[in-house]
Amino acid sequence: MSEPGKRGNRGLTARLLLMAAGSFAFGFALVPLYDVFCEVTGVGSRESLTQARAATVGQPDLARTVVVEFTATVPAGGWTLEPEAPTLEVHPGQLYEARFRARNLSDQPVTGQAVPNIAPMRAAQYFVKTECFCFSPQHFAGNEERELKVRFVVDRELPGNIDRLTLSYAFYDVDQAGKS
């Protein structure tokens, strides 16, 4: 191979290695970037959740009832996650608790992370989780089954035309996500 060809291959190899290293570094930077995104937008940050919780303390609106529907999906096998009750009727401004059953179907210890979603999307700002299994990874021994809780308040300021919310969780195997 000629000298200009070797130089070109070395340059291409260096650029490819730099791109691979940059992609790897970007993967590690996603978590802090997500935290910054949450702080900037006020979505999902601990501070905004604490402030929202403080704002909802007071008298519940007993004249109004909102139905909260619970769903769960497990995109990859190896888990089950199901709500103990499919729906709950709540009064805005009052603290409630919902429970889910999660089970590791494998013989090996695994770690799962729940990712919540509120629908309709415009109601998400009025659904305040004060305690949730989605706040941190859940470690399970082989074949372990456990109850997971979420405590929440539907803010009294929820628009009057919204009378039904859906709290949905996708439960991911953190160990598998790291291997892909």
PDB file of C-alpha atoms in Angstrom, residues 13-114:
ATOM      1  CA  THR A  13      -9.018   4.962  12.110  1.00  0.00           C
ATOM      2  CA  ALA A  14      -8.262   7.886  14.422  1.00  0.00           C
ATOM      3  CA  ARG A  15     -11.527   9.607  13.517  1.00  0.00           C
ATOM      4  CA  LEU A  16     -13.509   6.388  14.043  1.00  0.00           C
ATOM      5  CA  LEU A  17     -11.859   5.804  17.431  1.00  0.00           C
ATOM      6  CA  LEU A  18     -12.563   9.404  18.415  1.00  0.00           C
ATOM      7  CA  MET A  19     -16.188   9.002  17.362  1.00  0.00           C
ATOM      8  CA  ALA A  20     -16.525   5.751  19.361  1.00  0.00           C
ATOM      9  CA  ALA A  21     -14.972   7.383  22.448  1.00  0.00           C
ATOM     10  CA  GLY A  22     -17.266  10.386  22.037  1.00  0.00           C
ATOM     11  CA  SER A  23     -20.322   8.119  21.815  1.00  0.00           C
ATOM     12  CA  PHE A  24     -19.218   6.250  24.930  1.00  0.00           C
ATOM     13  CA  ALA A  25     -18.713   9.539  26.838  1.00  0.00           C
ATOM     14  CA  PHE A  26     -22.102  10.800  25.636  1.00  0.00           C
ATOM     15  CA  GLY A  27     -23.729   7.658  27.058  1.00  0.00           C
ATOM     16  CA  PHE A  28     -22.292   8.460  30.479  1.00  0.00           C
ATOM     17  CA  ALA A  29     -23.308  12.109  30.171  1.00  0.00           C
ATOM     18  CA  LEU A  30     -26.987  11.290  29.526  1.00  0.00           C
ATOM     19  CA  VAL A  31     -27.903  10.917  33.213  1.00  0.00           C
ATOM     20  CA  PRO A  32     -26.509  14.300  34.296  1.00  0.00           C
ATOM     21  CA  LEU A  33     -27.926  15.875  31.126  1.00  0.00           C
ATOM     22  CA  TYR A  34     -31.348  14.459  31.978  1.00  0.00           C
ATOM     23  CA  ASP A  35     -31.050  15.906  35.499  1.00  0.00           C
ATOM     24  CA  VAL A  36     -30.205  19.310  33.998  1.00  0.00           C
ATOM     25  CA  PHE A  37     -33.128  18.993  31.570  1.00  0.00           C
ATOM     26  CA  CYS A  38     -35.462  18.214  34.498  1.00  0.00           C
ATOM     27  CA  GLU A  39     -34.189  21.219  36.457  1.00  0.00           C
ATOM     28  CA  VAL A  40     -34.521  23.581  33.490  1.00  0.00           C
ATOM     29  CA  THR A  41     -37.990  22.424  32.445  1.00  0.00           C
ATOM     30  CA  GLY A  42     -39.234  21.693  35.974  1.00  0.00           C
ATOM     31  CA  VAL A  43     -40.452  18.268  34.871  1.00  0.00           C
ATOM     32  CA  GLY A  44     -39.575  15.430  37.218  1.00  0.00           C
ATOM     33  CA  SER A  45     -37.023  17.272  39.361  1.00  0.00           C
ATOM     34  CA  ARG A  46     -37.033  16.583  43.098  1.00  0.00           C
ATOM     35  CA  GLU A  47     -37.320  20.304  43.834  1.00  0.00           C
ATOM     36  CA  SER A  48     -40.389  20.789  41.642  1.00  0.00           C
ATOM     37  CA  LEU A  49     -41.997  17.665  43.107  1.00  0.00           C
ATOM     38  CA  THR A  50     -41.406  18.970  46.634  1.00  0.00           C
ATOM     39  CA  GLN A  51     -42.795  22.385  45.728  1.00  0.00           C
ATOM     40  CA  ALA A  52     -45.803  20.813  44.019  1.00  0.00           C
ATOM     41  CA  ARG A  53     -46.446  18.630  47.060  1.00  0.00           C
ATOM     42  CA  ALA A  54     -46.333  21.657  49.328  1.00  0.00           C
ATOM     43  CA  ALA A  55     -48.793  23.439  47.033  1.00  0.00           C
ATOM     44  CA  THR A  56     -51.319  20.588  47.254  1.00  0.00           C
ATOM     45  CA  VAL A  57     -51.424  20.404  51.047  1.00  0.00           C
ATOM     46  CA  GLY A  58     -54.779  21.613  52.289  1.00  0.00           C
ATOM     47  CA  GLN A  59     -58.378  20.603  52.052  1.00  0.00           C
ATOM     48  CA  PRO A  60     -59.279  18.035  49.404  1.00  0.00           C
ATOM     49  CA  ASP A  61     -62.031  18.850  46.938  1.00  0.00           C
ATOM     50  CA  LEU A  62     -64.626  16.328  48.150  1.00  0.00           C
ATOM     51  CA  ALA A  63     -67.164  17.585  45.623  1.00  0.00           C
ATOM     52  CA  ARG A  64     -65.035  16.350  42.719  1.00  0.00           C
ATOM     53  CA  THR A  65     -63.996  12.811  41.790  1.00  0.00           C
ATOM     54  CA  VAL A  66     -61.288  11.888  39.307  1.00  0.00           C
ATOM     55  CA  VAL A  67     -60.700   8.312  38.144  1.00  0.00           C
ATOM     56  CA  VAL A  68     -57.040   7.270  38.037  1.00  0.00           C
ATOM     57  CA  GLU A  69     -56.371   4.230  35.877  1.00  0.00           C
ATOM     58  CA  PHE A  70     -53.206   2.168  36.440  1.00  0.00           C
ATOM     59  CA  THR A  71     -51.405   0.210  33.732  1.00  0.00           C
ATOM     60  CA  ALA A  72     -48.004  -1.417  33.431  1.00  0.00           C
ATOM     61  CA  THR A  73     -45.933  -2.878  30.620  1.00  0.00           C
ATOM     62  CA  VAL A  74     -42.717  -4.841  30.580  1.00  0.00           C
ATOM     63  CA  PRO A  75     -41.008  -4.239  27.207  1.00  0.00           C
ATOM     64  CA  ALA A  76     -38.586  -7.161  27.658  1.00  0.00           C
ATOM     65  CA  GLY A  77     -39.461 -10.508  29.250  1.00  0.00           C
ATOM     66  CA  GLY A  78     -38.202 -11.659  32.599  1.00  0.00           C
ATOM     67  CA  TRP A  79     -40.559  -9.512  34.700  1.00  0.00           C
ATOM     68  CA  THR A  80     -44.164  -9.099  35.593  1.00  0.00           C
ATOM     69  CA  LEU A  81     -45.598  -5.817  36.839  1.00  0.00           C
ATOM     70  CA  GLU A  82     -49.301  -5.415  37.510  1.00  0.00           C
ATOM     71  CA  PRO A  83     -51.402  -2.925  39.432  1.00  0.00           C
ATOM     72  CA  GLU A  84     -53.269  -4.437  42.387  1.00  0.00           C
ATOM     73  CA  ALA A  85     -56.343  -2.407  41.408  1.00  0.00           C
ATOM     74  CA  PRO A  86     -56.964  -1.225  37.830  1.00  0.00           C
ATOM     75  CA  THR A  87     -58.587   2.073  38.885  1.00  0.00           C
ATOM     76  CA  LEU A  88     -59.017   4.309  41.898  1.00  0.00           C
ATOM     77  CA  GLU A  89     -61.500   7.127  42.405  1.00  0.00           C
ATOM     78  CA  VAL A  90     -59.756  10.092  44.043  1.00  0.00           C
ATOM     79  CA  HIS A  91     -60.613  13.539  45.317  1.00  0.00           C
ATOM     80  CA  PRO A  92     -58.184  16.239  44.141  1.00  0.00           C
ATOM     81  CA  GLY A  93     -55.987  17.506  46.963  1.00  0.00           C
ATOM     82  CA  GLN A  94     -56.049  14.257  48.948  1.00  0.00           C
ATOM     83  CA  LEU A  95     -53.087  11.863  49.335  1.00  0.00           C
ATOM     84  CA  TYR A  96     -53.590   8.332  47.952  1.00  0.00           C
ATOM     85  CA  GLU A  97     -51.535   5.176  47.643  1.00  0.00           C
ATOM     86  CA  ALA A  98     -51.566   2.617  44.824  1.00  0.00           C
ATOM     87  CA  ARG A  99     -49.769  -0.719  44.849  1.00  0.00           C
ATOM     88  CA  PHE A 100     -48.220  -2.806  42.123  1.00  0.00           C
ATOM     89  CA  ARG A 101     -46.932  -6.397  42.226  1.00  0.00           C
ATOM     90  CA  ALA A 102     -43.581  -6.988  40.556  1.00  0.00           C
ATOM     91  CA  ARG A 103     -41.877 -10.321  40.061  1.00  0.00           C
ATOM     92  CA  ASN A 104     -38.512 -11.356  38.726  1.00  0.00           C
ATOM     93  CA  LEU A 105     -39.211 -14.447  36.609  1.00  0.00           C
ATOM     94  CA  SER A 106     -35.562 -15.486  36.356  1.00  0.00           C
ATOM     95  CA  ASP A 107     -33.362 -17.376  38.811  1.00  0.00           C
ATOM     96  CA  GLN A 108     -30.769 -14.596  38.681  1.00  0.00           C
ATOM     97  CA  PRO A 109     -30.727 -11.329  40.651  1.00  0.00           C
ATOM     98  CA  VAL A 110     -31.721  -8.372  38.494  1.00  0.00           C
ATOM     99  CA  THR A 111     -32.317  -4.652  38.776  1.00  0.00           C
ATOM    100  CA  GLY A 112     -35.380  -2.978  37.287  1.00  0.00           C
ATOM    101  CA  GLN A 113     -36.287   0.650  36.709  1.00  0.00           C
ATOM    102  CA  ALA A 114     -39.846   1.861  36.268  1.00  0.00           C
TER     103      ALA A 114
END
